[in-house]
């Protein structure tokens, strides 16, 4: 197996991550830092093995997206999905966790400096590497093999630009190597059109499936899944939210449909249906008989996962979801005990009915050891009972908050970042729910109900969906996405599309305003440090 993770590269005979010219970068805030030291496209990357190692190095950068301050966490912590309460002296961290959850960030606040600035740097750093490798492969002119690799790199770059566009609206659009210097922002619609064009050009040059030795690489299914995603969200992404001078802003408190939004090939809803159908009918993926298999320690065998961030139990190149959420006494890894942080809100937990098999992703009630199975106590010696309610998120006790166990821990993990579960970016189930939502917005309510029930009834047939009108189906789909994709980095995007990102509420003691927050929050601010190195940037309106 060609492993895009291991430092030794033993499986492929390549030193995949031992490419300092590709992985060692300085800050990318000015977008001009070159992702290499002494090696350049002119004096390196002369063999297929070197090019493959360079591409593998880019895949390795994806792991920052699902760490505890990465993109996927931002998508959840800023919503009703995830809360990180302060527990004594733990998890205060200058207030950044509750700031993000309460939506009180500013361009220079603690949360913006940690979450947003890091994401900006990480993503533009990855784009710089992708631009370099695109230049390399283009100059190599390796025929069909080169076309496939170039399509893979362009899709990776489109994916990173999708994440940036989703977070910040319009951003600098840099595609050259070497970069010409600090760049101004382009409109959000311009970034959308770039992403769309790149994916349309690349997808037919990507394979339907890679040999097992190349597990983790992008496929045609992944490109279509990303297309389906941007088309579904076209009502948001095709309108500019950002600098005050830009008009055509979305309404942050109403549903922003794909219906009536023009994209390449036709209406955005129709194109979302087509892209989702292309995945569904490709015969490459099937829904897992056991939902939990998609997230398990052996989820590399999942028949449902379309695109994942690959993890390994090798030190520092695995996942750390269990460490973020489990209590200190539930696990003892080679890197010590878990961190007792991430929990869900009582309001989100209450959405999971007792008959829904997906409820098993939550840990509530008496806590157990993941090594012995025995009941565990808190640090004071009392039984550890996880409770849905968090009385005060600023001073929570050890047991408050239901915990995530979607990506279960490896009991003998060698380190905190040593859990081998791959992180799911796109799954087949999402293609059915994207299709259902787009069908509903296009007025095809019967088809929408069929696709919605196809997913729902596999998990909770006893609690049948009774929605009938377009508005009812719309609400049922949003709830189904919560049930299906909790902890998979989808919630913020879903709430924005449904006009609910600034209006969701929870127990007032957690500090979330029970009145609608300001509409400018649907995009994040450009982090303050970025202006020091790029004077062409313009801040998003409201910040």
Coordinates of C-alpha atoms in Angstrom, one line a residue:
X1 CA 0.0 0.0 0.0
X2 CA 1.3 3.4 -0.9
X3 CA 0.9 5.1 2.5
X4 CA 0.6 8.9 2.5
X5 CA 1.2 8.9 6.2
X6 CA 4.2 6.9 7.5
X7 CA 7.4 8.7 8.0
X8 CA 9.4 5.8 6.8
X9 CA 7.3 5.2 3.6
X10 CA 8.1 1.5 4.1
X11 CA 5.0 0.3 2.2
X12 CA 5.9 2.1 -1.0
X13 CA 9.7 2.1 -0.6
X14 CA 9.5 5.9 -0.6
X15 CA 10.5 8.4 2.0
X16 CA 7.0 10.0 1.7
X17 CA 7.2 12.4 4.5
X18 CA 11.0 12.9 4.4
X19 CA 10.7 15.7 1.9
X20 CA 11.7 18.8 3.8
X21 CA 11.5 20.9 0.6
X22 CA 7.8 20.1 0.5
X23 CA 6.8 20.0 4.2
X24 CA 9.0 22.7 5.8
X25 CA 7.4 26.1 5.2
X26 CA 7.4 29.4 6.9
X27 CA 4.3 31.5 7.5
X28 CA 2.1 31.8 4.3
X29 CA 0.3 34.9 5.3
X30 CA 1.7 36.9 2.4
X31 CA 1.2 34.1 0.0
X32 CA 4.7 34.5 -1.4
X33 CA 6.6 31.9 0.6
X34 CA 7.9 29.2 -1.6
X35 CA 7.3 25.6 -0.4
X36 CA 10.9 24.4 -0.7
X37 CA 14.4 25.1 0.6
X38 CA 17.1 24.4 -1.9
X39 CA 15.1 22.0 -4.2
X40 CA 13.0 23.5 -7.0
X41 CA 11.1 22.1 -10.0
X42 CA 14.2 22.7 -12.0
X43 CA 16.7 20.7 -9.9
X44 CA 14.4 18.1 -8.3
X45 CA 11.4 15.9 -9.0
X46 CA 13.1 14.2 -11.9
X47 CA 11.7 10.7 -11.3
X48 CA 8.2 9.3 -10.9
X49 CA 9.2 8.3 -7.4
X50 CA 10.2 11.8 -6.5
X51 CA 7.0 13.2 -7.9
X52 CA 4.9 10.6 -6.1
X53 CA 6.7 11.6 -2.8
X54 CA 5.9 15.2 -3.5
X55 CA 2.2 14.4 -4.0
X56 CA 2.2 12.2 -0.9
X57 CA 3.6 15.1 1.1
X58 CA 0.5 17.2 0.1
X59 CA -1.9 14.5 1.3
X60 CA 0.0 14.6 4.6
X61 CA -1.0 18.2 5.1
X62 CA -4.7 17.2 5.2
X63 CA -4.3 15.8 8.7
X64 CA -4.3 19.4 10.2
X65 CA -7.9 19.7 9.1
X66 CA -9.2 17.3 11.7
X67 CA -7.0 18.1 14.6
X68 CA -8.6 19.7 17.7
X69 CA -8.1 23.3 16.3
X70 CA -8.5 22.5 12.6
X71 CA -11.2 23.2 10.1
X72 CA -13.4 20.2 11.0
X73 CA -13.5 21.3 14.7
X74 CA -14.2 24.9 13.7
X75 CA -17.2 23.6 11.7
X76 CA -18.6 22.0 14.9
X77 CA -17.4 24.1 17.9
X78 CA -19.1 27.2 16.4
X79 CA -22.5 25.5 16.4
X80 CA -24.9 23.6 18.7
X81 CA -23.0 20.4 17.8
X82 CA -19.9 20.8 20.0
X83 CA -19.0 22.6 23.2
X84 CA -15.7 22.6 25.0
X85 CA -16.5 23.8 28.6
X86 CA -14.0 25.1 31.0
X87 CA -13.4 22.4 33.6
X88 CA -11.5 23.9 36.5
X89 CA -8.2 24.9 35.1
X90 CA -8.6 22.7 32.0
X91 CA -9.7 23.9 28.6
X92 CA -9.9 27.6 29.4
X93 CA -7.0 28.4 27.0
X94 CA -7.5 32.2 27.2
X95 CA -11.2 31.7 26.5
X96 CA -10.8 30.6 23.0
X97 CA -13.1 27.6 23.1
X98 CA -16.1 29.3 24.6
X99 CA -15.5 32.4 22.4
X100 CA -15.8 30.2 19.3
X101 CA -18.9 28.4 20.6
X102 CA -20.6 31.6 21.7
X103 CA -19.8 33.3 18.4
X104 CA -18.1 36.3 20.0
X105 CA -14.8 36.2 18.0
X106 CA -13.2 39.2 16.5
X107 CA -10.2 39.5 14.0
X108 CA -7.7 39.7 16.9
X109 CA -9.4 37.6 19.6
X110 CA -8.0 34.4 21.1
X111 CA -10.1 32.1 19.0
X112 CA -9.3 34.0 15.8
X113 CA -5.6 33.9 16.6
X114 CA -5.7 30.2 17.3
X115 CA -8.3 28.7 15.0
X116 CA -8.7 31.1 12.1
X117 CA -5.1 32.2 11.7
X118 CA -3.9 28.7 11.8
X119 CA -6.4 27.5 9.2
X120 CA -5.6 30.4 6.9
X121 CA -1.9 29.6 7.1
X122 CA -2.4 25.8 6.8
X123 CA -4.6 26.0 3.8
X124 CA -2.6 28.6 1.9
X125 CA 0.5 26.6 2.8
X126 CA -1.0 23.5 1.2
X127 CA -2.1 25.5 -1.9
X128 CA 1.5 26.8 -2.3
X129 CA 2.7 23.2 -2.3
X130 CA 0.0 22.2 -4.7
X131 CA 1.0 25.1 -7.1
X132 CA 4.6 23.9 -6.9
X133 CA 3.7 20.3 -7.8
X134 CA 1.3 21.3 -10.5
X135 CA 4.2 23.3 -12.1
X136 CA 6.4 20.2 -11.7
X137 CA 3.9 17.8 -13.3
X138 CA 3.1 20.2 -16.1
X139 CA 6.7 20.6 -17.0
X140 CA 7.3 16.8 -16.8
X141 CA 4.7 16.2 -19.5
X142 CA 4.2 12.6 -18.6
X143 CA 1.3 11.7 -20.8
X144 CA -1.8 10.0 -19.4
X145 CA -0.1 9.2 -16.1
X146 CA 0.8 12.9 -15.7
X147 CA -2.7 13.9 -16.7
X148 CA -4.1 11.8 -13.8
X149 CA -1.6 13.2 -11.3
X150 CA -2.3 16.7 -12.5
X151 CA -6.0 16.1 -12.1
X152 CA -5.4 14.9 -8.6
X153 CA -3.4 18.0 -7.6
X154 CA -5.9 20.3 -9.1
X155 CA -8.7 18.6 -7.1
X156 CA -6.7 18.8 -3.9
X157 CA -6.1 22.6 -4.6
X158 CA -9.8 23.0 -5.3
X159 CA -10.7 21.3 -2.0
X160 CA -8.4 23.7 -0.1
X161 CA -10.0 26.7 -1.8
X162 CA -13.4 25.3 -1.0
X163 CA -12.5 25.3 2.7
X164 CA -11.1 28.8 2.5
X165 CA -14.2 30.1 0.6
X166 CA -16.5 28.4 3.1
X167 CA -14.7 30.1 6.0
X168 CA -13.8 33.5 4.8
X169 CA -15.9 34.2 1.6
X170 CA -13.7 35.8 -1.0
X171 CA -9.9 35.1 -0.6
X172 CA -6.8 35.8 -2.7
X173 CA -6.8 33.4 -5.6
X174 CA -3.2 32.3 -6.2
X175 CA -2.5 29.6 -8.8
X176 CA 1.0 30.4 -10.1
X177 CA 4.4 29.0 -9.0
X178 CA 6.3 31.0 -8.0
X179 CA 3.8 33.4 -6.6
X180 CA 3.9 37.0 -7.9
X181 CA 3.6 38.6 -4.5
X182 CA 0.9 39.7 -2.1
X183 CA -2.5 39.4 -3.7
X184 CA -5.9 41.1 -3.2
X185 CA -9.0 39.2 -2.5
X186 CA -11.3 38.1 -5.3
X187 CA -15.1 37.8 -4.8
X188 CA -16.5 34.6 -3.3
X189 CA -18.3 33.9 -6.6
X190 CA -14.9 34.1 -8.4
X191 CA -13.5 31.5 -6.0
X192 CA -16.6 29.3 -6.6
X193 CA -16.2 29.5 -10.3
X194 CA -12.5 28.6 -10.0
X195 CA -13.3 25.5 -7.9
X196 CA -16.1 24.4 -10.2
X197 CA -13.9 24.8 -13.3
X198 CA -11.0 22.9 -11.7
X199 CA -13.2 20.0 -10.7
X200 CA -15.0 19.8 -14.0
X201 CA -11.7 19.7 -15.8
X202 CA -10.1 17.2 -13.5
X203 CA -12.8 14.6 -12.6
X204 CA -12.8 12.6 -15.9
X205 CA -9.0 12.3 -15.6
X206 CA -9.3 10.7 -12.1
X207 CA -9.8 7.0 -11.8
X208 CA -13.0 5.5 -10.5
X209 CA -10.9 3.5 -8.1
X210 CA -7.3 3.2 -7.2
X211 CA -5.5 -0.1 -6.6
X212 CA -5.4 -1.0 -2.9
X213 CA -1.7 0.1 -2.8
X214 CA -2.9 3.6 -3.5
X215 CA -5.6 3.8 -0.8
X216 CA -6.5 7.3 0.2
X217 CA -5.9 9.1 -3.1
X218 CA -8.6 11.2 -4.7
X219 CA -11.0 9.5 -7.2
X220 CA -13.7 10.7 -9.6
X221 CA -16.2 10.0 -6.8
X222 CA -14.4 12.4 -4.5
X223 CA -14.4 15.2 -7.2
X224 CA -18.2 14.6 -7.9
X225 CA -18.9 14.6 -4.1
X226 CA -17.2 18.0 -3.8
X227 CA -19.1 19.3 -6.9
X228 CA -22.4 18.1 -5.3
X229 CA -21.4 20.0 -2.1
X230 CA -20.6 23.3 -3.7
X231 CA -23.7 23.1 -5.9
X232 CA -26.0 22.4 -3.0
X233 CA -24.5 25.4 -1.2
X234 CA -24.6 27.6 -4.3
X235 CA -27.2 29.9 -2.7
X236 CA -24.5 30.9 -0.2
X237 CA -21.3 30.5 -2.2
X238 CA -22.4 32.3 -5.3
X239 CA -23.3 35.4 -3.4
X240 CA -20.7 37.6 -1.8
X241 CA -20.5 38.0 2.0
X242 CA -17.5 40.0 2.9
X243 CA -16.1 43.4 2.3
X244 CA -18.6 46.2 2.7
X245 CA -18.2 47.3 -0.9
X246 CA -19.5 44.0 -2.2
X247 CA -23.3 43.7 -2.9
X248 CA -25.5 40.7 -3.4
X249 CA -25.2 39.3 0.1
X250 CA -27.1 36.3 1.3
X251 CA -29.9 36.5 3.8
X252 CA -28.4 34.8 6.9
X253 CA -31.8 34.0 8.5
X254 CA -33.5 32.3 5.6
X255 CA -32.9 29.1 3.7
X256 CA -30.5 29.8 0.8
X257 CA -31.6 27.4 -1.9
X258 CA -29.6 26.1 -4.8
X259 CA -32.8 26.5 -6.9
X260 CA -32.5 29.2 -9.5
X261 CA -28.8 29.7 -9.1
X262 CA -26.9 29.4 -12.4
X263 CA -23.8 27.3 -12.6
X264 CA -22.0 25.6 -15.4
X265 CA -24.4 23.2 -17.1
X266 CA -27.6 24.7 -15.7
X267 CA -29.4 25.2 -12.4
X268 CA -27.4 24.5 -9.3
X269 CA -30.0 22.1 -7.8
X270 CA -30.1 20.1 -11.0
X271 CA -26.3 19.9 -11.1
X272 CA -26.1 18.9 -7.4
X273 CA -28.5 16.0 -8.2
X274 CA -26.4 15.0 -11.2
X275 CA -23.1 15.1 -9.3
X276 CA -24.6 13.1 -6.4
X277 CA -26.1 10.6 -8.8
X278 CA -22.8 10.2 -10.6
X279 CA -21.4 8.9 -7.3
X280 CA -24.4 6.8 -6.4
X281 CA -24.5 5.1 -9.8
X282 CA -20.8 4.6 -10.1
X283 CA -21.0 1.1 -8.5
X284 CA -17.9 2.0 -6.4
X285 CA -19.6 2.5 -3.1
X286 CA -22.3 0.9 -1.0
X287 CA -23.8 1.9 2.3
X288 CA -22.2 -0.1 5.2
X289 CA -24.4 -2.7 6.7
X290 CA -23.1 -1.5 10.1
X291 CA -23.0 2.3 10.2
X292 CA -20.2 2.3 12.9
X293 CA -17.9 0.5 10.4
X294 CA -17.4 3.8 8.6
X295 CA -15.6 5.3 11.7
X296 CA -14.1 2.2 13.4
X297 CA -10.5 1.4 14.0
X298 CA -10.6 -0.6 10.7
X299 CA -12.6 1.9 8.7
X300 CA -10.1 1.6 5.8
X301 CA -12.3 -1.3 4.9
X302 CA -15.5 0.8 4.7
X303 CA -17.5 0.3 1.5
X304 CA -19.2 3.7 2.0
X305 CA -16.3 6.2 2.5
X306 CA -15.5 8.2 -0.6
X307 CA -12.8 10.5 0.6
X308 CA -11.0 10.3 4.0
X309 CA -8.1 11.9 5.8
X310 CA -5.9 8.9 6.3
X311 CA -4.6 8.1 9.8
X312 CA -2.1 5.6 11.2
X313 CA -1.4 4.4 14.7
X314 CA 2.2 5.4 14.2
X315 CA 3.2 8.1 16.5
X316 CA 1.9 11.6 15.7
X317 CA 0.2 10.6 12.4
X318 CA -3.1 9.3 13.7
X319 CA -6.3 10.9 14.9
X320 CA -6.9 12.3 18.4
X321 CA -10.8 12.5 18.6
X322 CA -10.8 10.1 21.6
X323 CA -8.3 12.2 23.5
X324 CA -10.3 15.4 23.1
X325 CA -13.5 14.0 24.5
X326 CA -12.9 11.0 26.9
X327 CA -12.4 11.5 30.6
X328 CA -8.9 11.2 32.0
X329 CA -9.7 7.8 33.6
X330 CA -11.2 6.1 30.6
X331 CA -8.0 5.4 28.7
X332 CA -4.3 5.3 29.3
X333 CA -2.3 5.6 26.1
X334 CA 1.4 5.7 25.5
X335 CA 1.1 9.4 25.7
X336 CA -0.9 9.6 28.9
X337 CA -4.6 10.0 29.6
X338 CA -7.3 11.7 27.5
X339 CA -8.0 15.4 27.9
X340 CA -11.7 15.5 29.0
X341 CA -12.8 18.3 26.8
X342 CA -15.2 18.0 23.8
X343 CA -18.8 17.4 24.6
X344 CA -22.1 17.9 22.8
X345 CA -25.0 20.1 23.9
X346 CA -28.1 18.7 25.6
X347 CA -30.1 20.1 22.7
X348 CA -28.2 18.1 20.1
X349 CA -28.1 14.9 22.1
X350 CA -31.9 15.2 22.5
X351 CA -32.3 15.0 18.7
X352 CA -31.2 11.3 18.8
X353 CA -34.2 9.1 19.5
X354 CA -33.7 6.0 21.7
X355 CA -34.5 3.8 18.6
X356 CA -31.9 5.4 16.4
X357 CA -28.8 3.2 16.1
X358 CA -26.7 6.3 15.5
X359 CA -27.3 7.2 19.2
X360 CA -24.6 4.7 20.0
X361 CA -21.9 7.3 19.0
X362 CA -22.6 9.1 22.3
X363 CA -21.3 8.2 25.8
X364 CA -23.7 9.1 28.5
X365 CA -24.5 7.7 31.9
X366 CA -21.9 5.6 33.7
X367 CA -18.5 5.9 32.1
X368 CA -16.5 2.8 31.3
X369 CA -12.8 2.1 30.8
X370 CA -11.9 1.4 27.2
X371 CA -9.2 -1.0 28.4
X372 CA -11.0 -3.1 31.1
X373 CA -14.7 -2.3 30.4
X374 CA -15.1 -1.6 34.1
X375 CA -16.9 1.4 35.6
X376 CA -14.7 4.3 36.2
X377 CA -14.7 7.1 38.8
X378 CA -13.9 10.7 38.6
X379 CA -10.7 12.0 40.0
X380 CA -12.3 12.5 43.4
X381 CA -13.3 8.8 43.5
X382 CA -17.0 9.2 42.9
X383 CA -18.8 7.3 40.0
X384 CA -18.3 9.1 36.7
X385 CA -21.7 9.7 35.3
X386 CA -21.9 11.7 32.0
X387 CA -24.9 14.0 32.0
X388 CA -26.4 15.8 29.0
X389 CA -26.8 19.1 30.9
X390 CA -23.9 21.5 31.4
X391 CA -25.0 23.8 34.1
X392 CA -22.4 26.4 33.4
X393 CA -19.9 26.0 30.6
X394 CA -17.5 28.4 32.2
X395 CA -17.1 26.2 35.3
X396 CA -18.2 22.7 34.4
X397 CA -17.4 19.6 36.5
X398 CA -15.6 16.5 35.2
X399 CA -18.8 14.6 34.3
X400 CA -20.9 17.2 32.6
X401 CA -21.6 16.8 28.9
X402 CA -22.3 13.8 26.7
X403 CA -19.1 12.6 25.0
X404 CA -18.4 11.7 21.4
X405 CA -17.4 8.2 20.5
X406 CA -17.9 8.2 16.8
X407 CA -14.3 7.5 16.2
X408 CA -13.6 5.0 19.0
X409 CA -10.2 4.8 20.6
X410 CA -7.4 2.3 20.1
X411 CA -7.0 1.0 23.7
X412 CA -3.2 0.6 23.3
X413 CA -2.6 3.6 21.2
X414 CA 1.1 4.5 21.3
X415 CA 0.4 8.2 21.6
X416 CA -2.5 10.7 21.9
X417 CA -2.3 11.2 18.1
X418 CA -2.1 7.4 17.5
X419 CA -5.7 6.4 16.8
X420 CA -5.9 4.9 13.3
X421 CA -9.5 5.7 12.4
X422 CA -9.5 7.6 9.1
X423 CA -11.5 10.8 9.3
X424 CA -14.5 10.8 6.9
X425 CA -14.7 13.8 4.6
X426 CA -17.3 12.4 2.1
X427 CA -19.5 9.3 2.4
X428 CA -22.1 7.8 0.2
X429 CA -24.9 8.6 2.7
X430 CA -24.3 12.3 2.1
X431 CA -24.8 11.9 -1.6
X432 CA -28.3 10.6 -0.9
X433 CA -29.0 13.5 1.4
X434 CA -27.6 16.1 -0.9
X435 CA -29.7 14.7 -3.7
X436 CA -32.8 14.7 -1.4
X437 CA -32.2 18.3 -0.4
X438 CA -31.7 19.5 -4.0
X439 CA -34.7 17.6 -5.2
X440 CA -36.8 19.1 -2.5
X441 CA -35.7 22.6 -3.5
X442 CA -36.5 21.9 -7.1
X443 CA -40.0 20.9 -6.2
X444 CA -39.5 17.2 -6.5
X445 CA -40.8 16.4 -3.0
X446 CA -41.7 12.8 -3.7
X447 CA -38.2 12.0 -4.9
X448 CA -36.8 13.9 -2.0
X449 CA -38.8 11.9 0.5
X450 CA -37.7 8.6 -1.1
X451 CA -34.0 9.5 -0.8
X452 CA -34.4 10.9 2.7
X453 CA -36.2 7.9 4.0
X454 CA -33.7 5.6 2.3
X455 CA -31.1 6.9 4.8
X456 CA -33.3 7.5 7.8
X457 CA -35.1 4.1 7.8
X458 CA -31.8 2.2 7.8
X459 CA -31.2 3.7 11.3
X460 CA -34.6 4.6 12.8
X461 CA -37.4 3.0 10.9
X462 CA -39.5 2.8 14.1
X463 CA -39.5 6.6 14.3
X464 CA -40.9 7.3 10.8
X465 CA -40.5 10.6 9.0
X466 CA -43.9 12.2 8.6
X467 CA -42.8 15.3 6.7
X468 CA -45.0 16.1 3.6
X469 CA -44.6 19.7 2.6
X470 CA -41.4 21.2 1.1
X471 CA -40.8 23.2 4.3
X472 CA -41.3 20.1 6.5
X473 CA -39.0 18.0 4.3
X474 CA -36.4 20.7 4.4
X475 CA -36.4 20.6 8.2
X476 CA -36.4 16.8 8.3
X477 CA -33.3 16.8 6.0
X478 CA -31.4 19.2 8.2
X479 CA -32.2 17.1 11.3
X480 CA -31.2 13.9 9.4
X481 CA -27.8 15.6 8.5
X482 CA -27.3 16.3 12.2
X483 CA -28.0 12.6 13.1
X484 CA -25.9 11.3 10.2
X485 CA -22.9 13.6 10.2
X486 CA -22.3 14.6 13.9
X487 CA -18.6 15.2 14.4
X488 CA -17.8 15.1 10.7
X489 CA -17.3 18.8 10.1
X490 CA -20.6 19.6 8.4
X491 CA -22.8 21.4 10.9
X492 CA -21.8 25.1 10.4
X493 CA -22.2 24.9 6.6
X494 CA -25.6 23.2 7.0
X495 CA -26.8 25.8 9.5
X496 CA -25.7 28.7 7.3
X497 CA -27.5 27.2 4.3
X498 CA -30.6 26.8 6.3
X499 CA -30.4 30.3 7.8
X500 CA -30.0 29.1 11.4
X501 CA -26.3 29.6 12.1
X502 CA -26.9 32.9 14.0
X503 CA -30.2 31.8 15.6
X504 CA -29.7 28.4 17.3
X505 CA -29.9 28.6 21.1
X506 CA -29.1 26.4 24.1
X507 CA -29.1 26.7 27.9
X508 CA -28.4 30.3 28.7
X509 CA -25.8 29.4 31.3
X510 CA -23.5 28.4 28.5
X511 CA -23.3 32.0 27.3
X512 CA -24.8 31.6 23.9
X513 CA -27.1 34.6 23.1
X514 CA -30.7 33.5 23.0
X515 CA -31.5 36.3 20.5
X516 CA -30.2 36.3 16.9
X517 CA -26.5 37.1 16.6
X518 CA -25.2 39.6 14.0
X519 CA -25.5 38.3 10.4
X520 CA -21.8 39.2 9.7
X521 CA -20.8 36.1 11.6
X522 CA -21.7 33.8 8.7
X523 CA -18.2 34.4 7.5
X524 CA -15.2 34.6 9.7
X525 CA -12.9 37.6 9.9
X526 CA -9.6 37.7 8.1
X527 CA -7.3 37.1 11.0
X528 CA -5.5 40.3 12.1
X529 CA -2.0 38.9 11.7
X530 CA -2.6 38.5 7.9
X531 CA -2.7 42.2 7.4
X532 CA 0.8 42.7 8.6
X533 CA 2.2 40.7 5.6
X534 CA -0.4 41.5 2.9
X535 CA -1.6 45.1 2.7
X536 CA -3.9 44.3 -0.2
X537 CA -6.4 42.4 2.1
X538 CA -9.8 43.9 2.9
X539 CA -11.6 42.9 6.0
X540 CA -15.1 41.3 5.9
X541 CA -17.9 43.6 6.7
X542 CA -19.0 43.8 10.4
X543 CA -15.5 43.2 11.7

